[in-house]
mmCIF file of C-alpha atoms in Angstrom:
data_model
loop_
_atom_site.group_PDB
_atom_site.id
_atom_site.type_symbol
_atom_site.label_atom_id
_atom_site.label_comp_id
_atom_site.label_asym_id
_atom_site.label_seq_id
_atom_site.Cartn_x
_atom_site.Cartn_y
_atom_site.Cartn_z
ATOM 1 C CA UNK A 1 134.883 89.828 163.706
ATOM 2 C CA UNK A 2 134.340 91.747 160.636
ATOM 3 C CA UNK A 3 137.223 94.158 161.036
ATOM 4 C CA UNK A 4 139.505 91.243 161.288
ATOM 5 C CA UNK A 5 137.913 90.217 158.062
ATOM 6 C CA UNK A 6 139.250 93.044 156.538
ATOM 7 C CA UNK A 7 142.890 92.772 157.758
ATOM 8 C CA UNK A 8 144.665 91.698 154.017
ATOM 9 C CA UNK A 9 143.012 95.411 153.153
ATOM 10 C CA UNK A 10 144.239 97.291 156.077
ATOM 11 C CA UNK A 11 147.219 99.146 156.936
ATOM 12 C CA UNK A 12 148.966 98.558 159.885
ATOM 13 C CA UNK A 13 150.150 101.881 160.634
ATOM 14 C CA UNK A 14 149.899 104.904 158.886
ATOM 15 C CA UNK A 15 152.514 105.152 155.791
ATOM 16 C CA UNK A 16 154.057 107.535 153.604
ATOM 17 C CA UNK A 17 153.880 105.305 150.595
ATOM 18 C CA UNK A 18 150.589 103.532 148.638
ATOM 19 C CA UNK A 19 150.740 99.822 148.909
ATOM 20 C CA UNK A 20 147.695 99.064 146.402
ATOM 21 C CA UNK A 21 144.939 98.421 149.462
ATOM 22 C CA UNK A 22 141.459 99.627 148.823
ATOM 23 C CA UNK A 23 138.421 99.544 150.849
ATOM 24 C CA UNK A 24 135.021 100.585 148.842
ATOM 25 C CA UNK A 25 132.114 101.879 150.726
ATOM 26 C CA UNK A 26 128.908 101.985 148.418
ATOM 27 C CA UNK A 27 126.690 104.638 150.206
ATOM 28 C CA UNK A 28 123.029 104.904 149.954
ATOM 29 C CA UNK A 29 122.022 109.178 150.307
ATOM 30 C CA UNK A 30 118.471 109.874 150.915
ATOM 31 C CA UNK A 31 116.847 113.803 151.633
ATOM 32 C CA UNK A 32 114.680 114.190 154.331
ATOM 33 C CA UNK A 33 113.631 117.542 153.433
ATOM 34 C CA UNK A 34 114.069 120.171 150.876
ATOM 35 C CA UNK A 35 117.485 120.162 149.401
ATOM 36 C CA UNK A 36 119.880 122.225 147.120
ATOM 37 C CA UNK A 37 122.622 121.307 145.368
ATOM 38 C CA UNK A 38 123.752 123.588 142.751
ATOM 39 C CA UNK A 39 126.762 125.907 142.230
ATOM 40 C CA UNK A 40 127.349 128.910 144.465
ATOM 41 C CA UNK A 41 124.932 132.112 143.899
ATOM 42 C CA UNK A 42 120.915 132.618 143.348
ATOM 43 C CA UNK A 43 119.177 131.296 140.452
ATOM 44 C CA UNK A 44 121.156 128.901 138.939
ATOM 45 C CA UNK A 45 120.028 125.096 138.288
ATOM 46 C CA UNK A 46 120.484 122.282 140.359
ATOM 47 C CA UNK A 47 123.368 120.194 139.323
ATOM 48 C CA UNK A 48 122.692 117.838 137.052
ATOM 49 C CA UNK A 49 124.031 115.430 133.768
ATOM 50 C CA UNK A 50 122.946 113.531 130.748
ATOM 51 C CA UNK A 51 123.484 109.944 130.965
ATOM 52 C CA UNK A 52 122.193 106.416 129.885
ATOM 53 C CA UNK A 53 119.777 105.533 131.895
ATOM 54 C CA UNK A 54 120.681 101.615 132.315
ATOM 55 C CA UNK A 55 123.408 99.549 131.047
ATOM 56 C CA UNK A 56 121.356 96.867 129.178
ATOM 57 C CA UNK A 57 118.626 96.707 126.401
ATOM 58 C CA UNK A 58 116.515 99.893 126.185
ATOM 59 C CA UNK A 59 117.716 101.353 128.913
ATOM 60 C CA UNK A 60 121.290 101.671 127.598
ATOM 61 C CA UNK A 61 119.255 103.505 124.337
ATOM 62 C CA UNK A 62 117.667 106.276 126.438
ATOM 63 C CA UNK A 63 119.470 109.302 127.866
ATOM 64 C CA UNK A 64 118.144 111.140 131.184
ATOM 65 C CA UNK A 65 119.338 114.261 133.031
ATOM 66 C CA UNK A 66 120.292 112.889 136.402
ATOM 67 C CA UNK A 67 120.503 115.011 139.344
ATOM 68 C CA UNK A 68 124.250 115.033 140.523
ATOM 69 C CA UNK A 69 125.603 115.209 144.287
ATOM 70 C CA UNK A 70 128.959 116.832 143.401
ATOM 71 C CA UNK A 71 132.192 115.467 145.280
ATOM 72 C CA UNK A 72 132.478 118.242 147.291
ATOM 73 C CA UNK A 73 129.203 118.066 148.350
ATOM 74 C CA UNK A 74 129.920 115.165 150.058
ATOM 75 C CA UNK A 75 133.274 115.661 151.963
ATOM 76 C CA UNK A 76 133.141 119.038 152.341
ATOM 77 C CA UNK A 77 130.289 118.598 155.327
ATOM 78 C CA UNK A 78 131.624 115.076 156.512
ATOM 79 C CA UNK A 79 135.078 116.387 156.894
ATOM 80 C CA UNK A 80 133.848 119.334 158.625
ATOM 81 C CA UNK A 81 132.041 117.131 161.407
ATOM 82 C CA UNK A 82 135.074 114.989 161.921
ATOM 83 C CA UNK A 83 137.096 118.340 163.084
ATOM 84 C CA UNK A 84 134.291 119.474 165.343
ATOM 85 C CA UNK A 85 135.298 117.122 167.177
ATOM 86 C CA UNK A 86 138.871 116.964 166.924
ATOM 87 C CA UNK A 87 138.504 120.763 167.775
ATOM 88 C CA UNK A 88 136.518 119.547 170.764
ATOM 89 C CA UNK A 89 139.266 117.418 171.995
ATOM 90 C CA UNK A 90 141.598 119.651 171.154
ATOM 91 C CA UNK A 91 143.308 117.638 168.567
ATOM 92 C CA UNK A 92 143.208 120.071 166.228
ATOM 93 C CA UNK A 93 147.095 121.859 165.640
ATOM 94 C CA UNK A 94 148.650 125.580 165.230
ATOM 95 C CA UNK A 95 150.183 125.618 161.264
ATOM 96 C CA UNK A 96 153.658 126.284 160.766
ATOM 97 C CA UNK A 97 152.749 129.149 158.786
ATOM 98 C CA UNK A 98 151.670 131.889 160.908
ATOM 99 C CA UNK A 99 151.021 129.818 163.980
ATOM 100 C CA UNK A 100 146.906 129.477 163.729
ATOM 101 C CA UNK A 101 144.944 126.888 164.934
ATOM 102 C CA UNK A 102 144.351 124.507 161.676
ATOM 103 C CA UNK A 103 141.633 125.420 159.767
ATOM 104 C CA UNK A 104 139.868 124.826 156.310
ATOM 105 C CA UNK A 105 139.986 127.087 153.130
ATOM 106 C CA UNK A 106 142.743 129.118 155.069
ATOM 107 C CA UNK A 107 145.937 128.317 152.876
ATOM 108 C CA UNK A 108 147.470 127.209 155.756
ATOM 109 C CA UNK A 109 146.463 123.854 157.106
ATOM 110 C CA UNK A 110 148.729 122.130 160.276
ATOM 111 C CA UNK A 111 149.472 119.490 158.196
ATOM 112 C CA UNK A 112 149.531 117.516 161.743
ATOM 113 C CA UNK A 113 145.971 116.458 162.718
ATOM 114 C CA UNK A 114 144.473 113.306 161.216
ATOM 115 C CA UNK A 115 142.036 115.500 159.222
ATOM 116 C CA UNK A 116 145.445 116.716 157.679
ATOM 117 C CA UNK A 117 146.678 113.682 156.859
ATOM 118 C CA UNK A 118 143.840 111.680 155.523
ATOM 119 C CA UNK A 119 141.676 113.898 153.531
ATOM 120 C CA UNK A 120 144.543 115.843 152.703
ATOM 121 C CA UNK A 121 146.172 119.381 152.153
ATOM 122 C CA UNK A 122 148.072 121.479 150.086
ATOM 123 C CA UNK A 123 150.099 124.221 151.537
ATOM 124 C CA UNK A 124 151.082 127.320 149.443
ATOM 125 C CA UNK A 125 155.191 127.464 148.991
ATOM 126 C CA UNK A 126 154.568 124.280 151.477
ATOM 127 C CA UNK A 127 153.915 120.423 151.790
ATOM 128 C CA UNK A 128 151.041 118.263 150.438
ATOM 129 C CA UNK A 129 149.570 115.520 151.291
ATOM 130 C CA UNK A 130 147.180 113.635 148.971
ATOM 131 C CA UNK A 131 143.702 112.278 150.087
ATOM 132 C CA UNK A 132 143.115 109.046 150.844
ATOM 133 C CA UNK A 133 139.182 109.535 150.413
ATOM 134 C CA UNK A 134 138.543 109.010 147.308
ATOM 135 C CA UNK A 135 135.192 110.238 145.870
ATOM 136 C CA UNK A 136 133.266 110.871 142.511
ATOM 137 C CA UNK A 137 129.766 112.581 142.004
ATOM 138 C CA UNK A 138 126.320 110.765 142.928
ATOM 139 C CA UNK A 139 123.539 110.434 140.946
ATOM 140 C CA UNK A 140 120.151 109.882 141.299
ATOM 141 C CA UNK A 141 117.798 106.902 140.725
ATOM 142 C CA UNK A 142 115.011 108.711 138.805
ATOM 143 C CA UNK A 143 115.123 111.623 136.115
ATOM 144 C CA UNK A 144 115.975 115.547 137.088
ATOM 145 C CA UNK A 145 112.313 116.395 136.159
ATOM 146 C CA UNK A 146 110.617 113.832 138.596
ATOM 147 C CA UNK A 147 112.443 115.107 141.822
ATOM 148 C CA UNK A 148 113.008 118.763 141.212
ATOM 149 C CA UNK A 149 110.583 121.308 142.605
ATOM 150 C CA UNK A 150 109.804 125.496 142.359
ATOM 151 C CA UNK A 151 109.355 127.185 145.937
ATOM 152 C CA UNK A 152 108.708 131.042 145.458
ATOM 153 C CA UNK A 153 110.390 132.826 148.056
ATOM 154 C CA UNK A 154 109.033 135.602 149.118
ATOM 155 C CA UNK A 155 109.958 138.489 152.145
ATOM 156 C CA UNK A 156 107.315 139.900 153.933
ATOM 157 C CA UNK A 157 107.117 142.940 156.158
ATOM 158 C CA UNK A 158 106.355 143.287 159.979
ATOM 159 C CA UNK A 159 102.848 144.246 158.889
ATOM 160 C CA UNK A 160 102.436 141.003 157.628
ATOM 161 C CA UNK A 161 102.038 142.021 153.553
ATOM 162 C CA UNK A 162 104.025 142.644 150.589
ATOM 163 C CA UNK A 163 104.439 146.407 151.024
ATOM 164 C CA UNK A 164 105.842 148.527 153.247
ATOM 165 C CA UNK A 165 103.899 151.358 155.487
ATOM 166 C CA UNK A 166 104.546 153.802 152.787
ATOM 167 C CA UNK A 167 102.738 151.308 150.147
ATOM 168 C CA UNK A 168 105.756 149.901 148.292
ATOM 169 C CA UNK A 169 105.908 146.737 147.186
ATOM 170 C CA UNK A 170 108.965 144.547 148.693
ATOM 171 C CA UNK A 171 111.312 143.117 145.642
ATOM 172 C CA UNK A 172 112.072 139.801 147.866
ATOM 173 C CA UNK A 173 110.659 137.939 145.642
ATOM 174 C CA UNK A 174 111.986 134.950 143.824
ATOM 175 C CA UNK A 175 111.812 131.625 142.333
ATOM 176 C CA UNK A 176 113.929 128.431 143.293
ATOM 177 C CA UNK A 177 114.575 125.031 142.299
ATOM 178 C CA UNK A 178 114.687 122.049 145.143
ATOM 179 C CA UNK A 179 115.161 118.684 145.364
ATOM 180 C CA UNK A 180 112.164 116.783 146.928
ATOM 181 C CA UNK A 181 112.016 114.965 149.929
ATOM 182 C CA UNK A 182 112.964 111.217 149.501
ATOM 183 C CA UNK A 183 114.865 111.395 146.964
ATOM 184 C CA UNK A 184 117.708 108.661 146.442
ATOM 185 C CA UNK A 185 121.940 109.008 145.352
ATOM 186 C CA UNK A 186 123.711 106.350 144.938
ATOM 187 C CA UNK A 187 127.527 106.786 146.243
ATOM 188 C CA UNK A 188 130.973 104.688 145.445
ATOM 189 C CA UNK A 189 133.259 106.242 147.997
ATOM 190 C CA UNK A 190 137.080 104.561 147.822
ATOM 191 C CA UNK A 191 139.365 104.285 151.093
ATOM 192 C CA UNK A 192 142.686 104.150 150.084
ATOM 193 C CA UNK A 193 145.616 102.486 152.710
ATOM 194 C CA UNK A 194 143.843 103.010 155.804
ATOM 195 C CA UNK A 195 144.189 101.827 159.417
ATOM 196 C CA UNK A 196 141.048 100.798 161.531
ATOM 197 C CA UNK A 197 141.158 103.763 163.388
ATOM 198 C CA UNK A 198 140.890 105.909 159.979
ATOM 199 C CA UNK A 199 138.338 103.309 158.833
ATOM 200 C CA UNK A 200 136.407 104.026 162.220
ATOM 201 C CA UNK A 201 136.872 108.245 161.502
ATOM 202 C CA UNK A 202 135.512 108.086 157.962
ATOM 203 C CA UNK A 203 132.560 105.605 158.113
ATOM 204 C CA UNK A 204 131.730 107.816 161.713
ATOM 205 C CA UNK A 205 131.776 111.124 159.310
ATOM 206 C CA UNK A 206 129.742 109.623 156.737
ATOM 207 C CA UNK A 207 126.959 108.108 159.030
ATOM 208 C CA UNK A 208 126.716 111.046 161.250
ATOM 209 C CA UNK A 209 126.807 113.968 159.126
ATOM 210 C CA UNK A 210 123.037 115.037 158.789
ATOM 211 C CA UNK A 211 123.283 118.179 156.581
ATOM 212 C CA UNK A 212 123.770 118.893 153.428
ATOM 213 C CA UNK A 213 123.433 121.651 150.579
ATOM 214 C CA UNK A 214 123.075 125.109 150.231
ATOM 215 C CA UNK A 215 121.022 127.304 153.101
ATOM 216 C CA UNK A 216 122.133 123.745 155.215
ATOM 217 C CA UNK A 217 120.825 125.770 158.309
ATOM 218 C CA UNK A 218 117.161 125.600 157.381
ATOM 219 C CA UNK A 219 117.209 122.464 154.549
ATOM 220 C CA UNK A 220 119.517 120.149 153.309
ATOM 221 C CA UNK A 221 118.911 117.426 155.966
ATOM 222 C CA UNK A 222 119.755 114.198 154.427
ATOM 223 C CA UNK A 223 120.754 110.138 156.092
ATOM 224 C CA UNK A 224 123.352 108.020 155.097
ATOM 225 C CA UNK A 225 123.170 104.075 155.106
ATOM 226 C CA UNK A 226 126.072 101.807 154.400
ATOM 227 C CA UNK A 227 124.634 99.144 152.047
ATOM 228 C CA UNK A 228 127.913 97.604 151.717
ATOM 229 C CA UNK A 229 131.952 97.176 152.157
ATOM 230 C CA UNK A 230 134.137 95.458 150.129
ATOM 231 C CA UNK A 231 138.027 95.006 150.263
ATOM 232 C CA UNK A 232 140.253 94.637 146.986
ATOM 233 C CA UNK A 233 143.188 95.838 145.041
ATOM 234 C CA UNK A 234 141.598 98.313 142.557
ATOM 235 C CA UNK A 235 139.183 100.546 142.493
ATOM 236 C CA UNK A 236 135.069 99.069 142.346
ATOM 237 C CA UNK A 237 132.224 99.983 139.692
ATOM 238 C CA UNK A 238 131.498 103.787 139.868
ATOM 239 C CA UNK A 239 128.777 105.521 141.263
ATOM 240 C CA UNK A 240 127.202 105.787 137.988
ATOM 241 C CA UNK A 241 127.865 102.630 137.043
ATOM 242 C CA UNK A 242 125.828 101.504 140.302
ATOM 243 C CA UNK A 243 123.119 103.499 139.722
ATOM 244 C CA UNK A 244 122.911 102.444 135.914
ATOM 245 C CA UNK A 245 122.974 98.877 136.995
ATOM 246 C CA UNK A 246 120.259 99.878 140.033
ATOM 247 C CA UNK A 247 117.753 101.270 137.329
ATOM 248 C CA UNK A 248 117.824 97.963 135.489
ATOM 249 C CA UNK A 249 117.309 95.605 138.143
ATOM 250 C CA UNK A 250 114.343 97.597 139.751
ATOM 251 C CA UNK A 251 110.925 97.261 138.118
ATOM 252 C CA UNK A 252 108.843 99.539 135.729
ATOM 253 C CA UNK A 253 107.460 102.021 135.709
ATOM 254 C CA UNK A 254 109.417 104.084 138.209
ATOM 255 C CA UNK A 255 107.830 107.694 140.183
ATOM 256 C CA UNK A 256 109.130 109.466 143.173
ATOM 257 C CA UNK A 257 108.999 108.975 145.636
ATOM 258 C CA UNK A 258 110.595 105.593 145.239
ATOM 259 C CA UNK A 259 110.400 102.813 147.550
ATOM 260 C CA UNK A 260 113.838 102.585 149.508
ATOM 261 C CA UNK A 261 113.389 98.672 150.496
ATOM 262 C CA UNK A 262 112.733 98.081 146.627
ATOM 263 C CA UNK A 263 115.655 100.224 145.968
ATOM 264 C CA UNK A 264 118.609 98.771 148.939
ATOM 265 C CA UNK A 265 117.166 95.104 148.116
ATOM 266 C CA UNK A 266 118.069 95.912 144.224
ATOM 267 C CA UNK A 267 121.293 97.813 144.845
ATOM 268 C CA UNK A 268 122.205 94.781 147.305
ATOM 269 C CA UNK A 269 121.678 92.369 144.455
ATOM 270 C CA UNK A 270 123.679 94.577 142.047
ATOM 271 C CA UNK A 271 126.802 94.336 144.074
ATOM 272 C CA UNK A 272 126.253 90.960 145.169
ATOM 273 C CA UNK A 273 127.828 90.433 141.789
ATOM 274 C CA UNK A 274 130.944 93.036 142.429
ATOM 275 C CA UNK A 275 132.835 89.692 144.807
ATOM 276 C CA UNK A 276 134.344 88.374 141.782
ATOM 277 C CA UNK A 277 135.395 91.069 139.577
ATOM 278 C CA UNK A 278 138.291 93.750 139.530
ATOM 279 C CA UNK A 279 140.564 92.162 142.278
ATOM 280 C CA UNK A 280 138.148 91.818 145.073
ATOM 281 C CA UNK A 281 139.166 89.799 147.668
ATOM 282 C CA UNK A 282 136.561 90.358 150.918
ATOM 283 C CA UNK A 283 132.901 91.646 151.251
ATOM 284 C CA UNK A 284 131.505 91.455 154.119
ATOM 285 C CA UNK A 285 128.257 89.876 154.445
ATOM 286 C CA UNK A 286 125.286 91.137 156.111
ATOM 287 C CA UNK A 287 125.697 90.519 159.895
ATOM 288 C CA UNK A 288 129.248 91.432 159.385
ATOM 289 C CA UNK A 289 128.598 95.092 157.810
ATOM 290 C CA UNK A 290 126.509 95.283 160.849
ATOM 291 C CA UNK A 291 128.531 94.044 163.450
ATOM 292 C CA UNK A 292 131.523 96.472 161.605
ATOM 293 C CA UNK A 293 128.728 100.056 161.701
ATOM 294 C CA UNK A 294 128.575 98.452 165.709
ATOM 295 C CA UNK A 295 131.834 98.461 166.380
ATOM 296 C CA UNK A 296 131.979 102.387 164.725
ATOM 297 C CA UNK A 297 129.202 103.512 166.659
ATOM 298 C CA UNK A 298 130.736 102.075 169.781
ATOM 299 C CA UNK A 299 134.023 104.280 169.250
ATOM 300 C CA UNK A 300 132.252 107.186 168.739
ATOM 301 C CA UNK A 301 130.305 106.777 171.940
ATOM 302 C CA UNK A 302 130.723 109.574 174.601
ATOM 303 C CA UNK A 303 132.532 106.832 176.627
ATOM 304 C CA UNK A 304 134.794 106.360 174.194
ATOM 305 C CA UNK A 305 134.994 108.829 171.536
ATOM 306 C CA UNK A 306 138.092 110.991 173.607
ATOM 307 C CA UNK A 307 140.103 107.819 173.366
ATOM 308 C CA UNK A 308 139.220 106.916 170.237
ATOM 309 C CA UNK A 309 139.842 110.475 168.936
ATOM 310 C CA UNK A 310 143.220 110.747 170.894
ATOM 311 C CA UNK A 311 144.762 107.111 170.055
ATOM 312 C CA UNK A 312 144.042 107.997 166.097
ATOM 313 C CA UNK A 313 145.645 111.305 166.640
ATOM 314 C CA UNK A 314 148.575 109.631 168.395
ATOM 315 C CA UNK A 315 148.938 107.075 165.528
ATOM 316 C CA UNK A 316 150.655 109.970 163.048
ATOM 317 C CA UNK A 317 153.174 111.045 165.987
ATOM 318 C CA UNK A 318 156.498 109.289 164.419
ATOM 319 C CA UNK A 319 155.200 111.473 161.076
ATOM 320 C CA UNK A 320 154.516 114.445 162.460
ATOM 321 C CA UNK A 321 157.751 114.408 164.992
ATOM 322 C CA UNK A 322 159.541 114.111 161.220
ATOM 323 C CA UNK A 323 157.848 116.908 159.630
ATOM 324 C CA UNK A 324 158.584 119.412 163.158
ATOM 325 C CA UNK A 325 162.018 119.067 162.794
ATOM 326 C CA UNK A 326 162.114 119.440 158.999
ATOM 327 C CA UNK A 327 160.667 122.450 160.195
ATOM 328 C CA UNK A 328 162.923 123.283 162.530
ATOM 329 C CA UNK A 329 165.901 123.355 159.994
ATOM 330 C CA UNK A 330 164.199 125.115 157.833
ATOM 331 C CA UNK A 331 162.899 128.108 160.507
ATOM 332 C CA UNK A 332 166.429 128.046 162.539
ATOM 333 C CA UNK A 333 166.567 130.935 164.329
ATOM 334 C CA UNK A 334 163.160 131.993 163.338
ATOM 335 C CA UNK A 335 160.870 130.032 166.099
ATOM 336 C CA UNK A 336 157.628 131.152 164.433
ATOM 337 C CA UNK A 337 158.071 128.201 161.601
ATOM 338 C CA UNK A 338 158.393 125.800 164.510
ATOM 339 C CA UNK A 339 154.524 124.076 164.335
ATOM 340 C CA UNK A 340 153.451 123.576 168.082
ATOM 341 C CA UNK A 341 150.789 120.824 169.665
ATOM 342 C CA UNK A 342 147.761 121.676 171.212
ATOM 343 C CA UNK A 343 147.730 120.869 174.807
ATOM 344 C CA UNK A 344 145.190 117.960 175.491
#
């Protein structure tokens, strides 16, 4: 069983401490429609960096602008799926601050629910708890200027024109930069001391988390594929690393959109070579990466996914029961600092 496989990388239980067990995830991104990933506002470019193309020969010469899908790009949305459905199954917790169910961006996380304690919080004048997710930007196969588009966006009136009924011309009028359809990242995301069960939660955000982006409502639709999962005592190869590597393996020339068998069957042989470097110890092989996403989908069922959900929650309990009565000293005789479970 591939999970068993991976037991020398795995924690037991959840622990306050690091013990030096990493599990690396190398993540294959694709669009599926028009996407945007730039910084907050109108008009600005997408995100993007000058790098070497490749790692060897002429390739290492020449410098690209590669488009960049920032970190936050990526958890941000993952990590919001996961707690739709701990909210669902009411798993979610009221925060010792002003007694509110947890929530993101608020200042005042539970610092009880397993979103809490694996991708991390920091409360103001409070706790902290570091992630265990660790992630790094994504870059794309091909050049900036061979997947970037211009869309004008325009606003018309109920008349069906430009102007209004009094004749003036509407100002909605704009020009934006996208990211084509098809296009390819290439992602190295790091799981640091986790249990199955928080193995399970990630890999289930990652696969199942469809959107992406700015104006994610109307665009941004993007799938994730696991092309791999190794198990060692260090960090792997970046992201940019793997996509250096990538762009020398695959042939020449290269145009968008890019064939994604050529491109898994290159990235696959690329990491083929990852087994015996930096302190890897497992990788599972192809039926076993399959058998593992199996497994994932299988906890995330609707026939299982309350379980699933509840017996990860429960695995923090002897944590959490510590941090409620650290609480509890520190609120005596104040029962508002006093952090209290959601009924399930």
């Amino acid at each position: 069983m591939s999970i068993s496989k991976l037991s020398s990388v795995l924690a037991t239980s959840y622990e306050n401490f690091p013990k030096g067990r990493f599990i690396t995830l190398v993540v294959l991104r694709t669009t599926h429609s028009e996407t945007i990933f730039r910084t907050e506002g109108s008009g600005e470019p997408m995100c993007s960096e000058f790098v070497q193309a490749g790692l060897e020969g002429e390739n290492q010469k020449n410098i690209i602008q590669r488009l960049v899908m920032t970190k936050r790009k990526q958890v941000a949305p993952e990590r919001r799926y996961g707690r739709e459905h701990l909210r669902a199954h009411e798993l979610l917790y009221t925060n010792p601050k002003d007694g509110a169910l947890c929530s993101l961006n608020t200042n005042a996380p539970c610092e009880m629910c397993a979103d809490c304690f694996l991708y991390g919080f920091a409360a103001g004048g409070g706790g902290a708890q570091k992630s265990r997710i660790w992630t790094e930007d994504a870059f794309s196969i091909l050049p900036a200027s061979d997947v970037v588009g211009d869309r004008t966006i325009n606003a018309i009136y109920e008349n069906g024109t430009m102007r209004d009924e009094k004749g003036n011309p509407s100002t909605a009028l704009n020009t934006s930069e996208y990211i084509k359809p098809g296009v390819h990242f290439l992602d190295v995301v790091t799981l640091k001391d986790v249990t199955v069960d928080e193995l399970r939660y990630i890999i289930g955000n990652i696969l199942f988390t469809s959107r992406y982006g700015a104006v994610s409502s109307r665009i941004g639709r993007m799938e994730n594929e696991i092309l791999g999962v190794f198990g060692s005592i260090t960090e792997l190869p970046s992201s940019l690393e793997l996509v250096q590597a990538t762009y020398d393996v695959l042939g020449k020339p290269l145009e968008h959109p890019l064939n994604i068998n050529q491109l898994i069957t290159a990235s696959k042989r690329v990491i083929a070579n990852w087994k015996n470097k930096r302190g890897v110890s497992v990788q599972l092989s192809e039926e076993e990466l399959a058998n593992l996403l199996t497994d994932v989908e299988t906890n995330w069922s609707e026939v299982e996914r309350d379980n699933f959900l509840k017996r990860l929650t429960q695995s923090y309990e002897p944590f959490r029961q510590v941090a409620t009565e650290k609480n509890k000293g520190k609120g005596k005789g104040k029962g508002k600092n006093t952090p209290v479970e959601v009924e399930s």
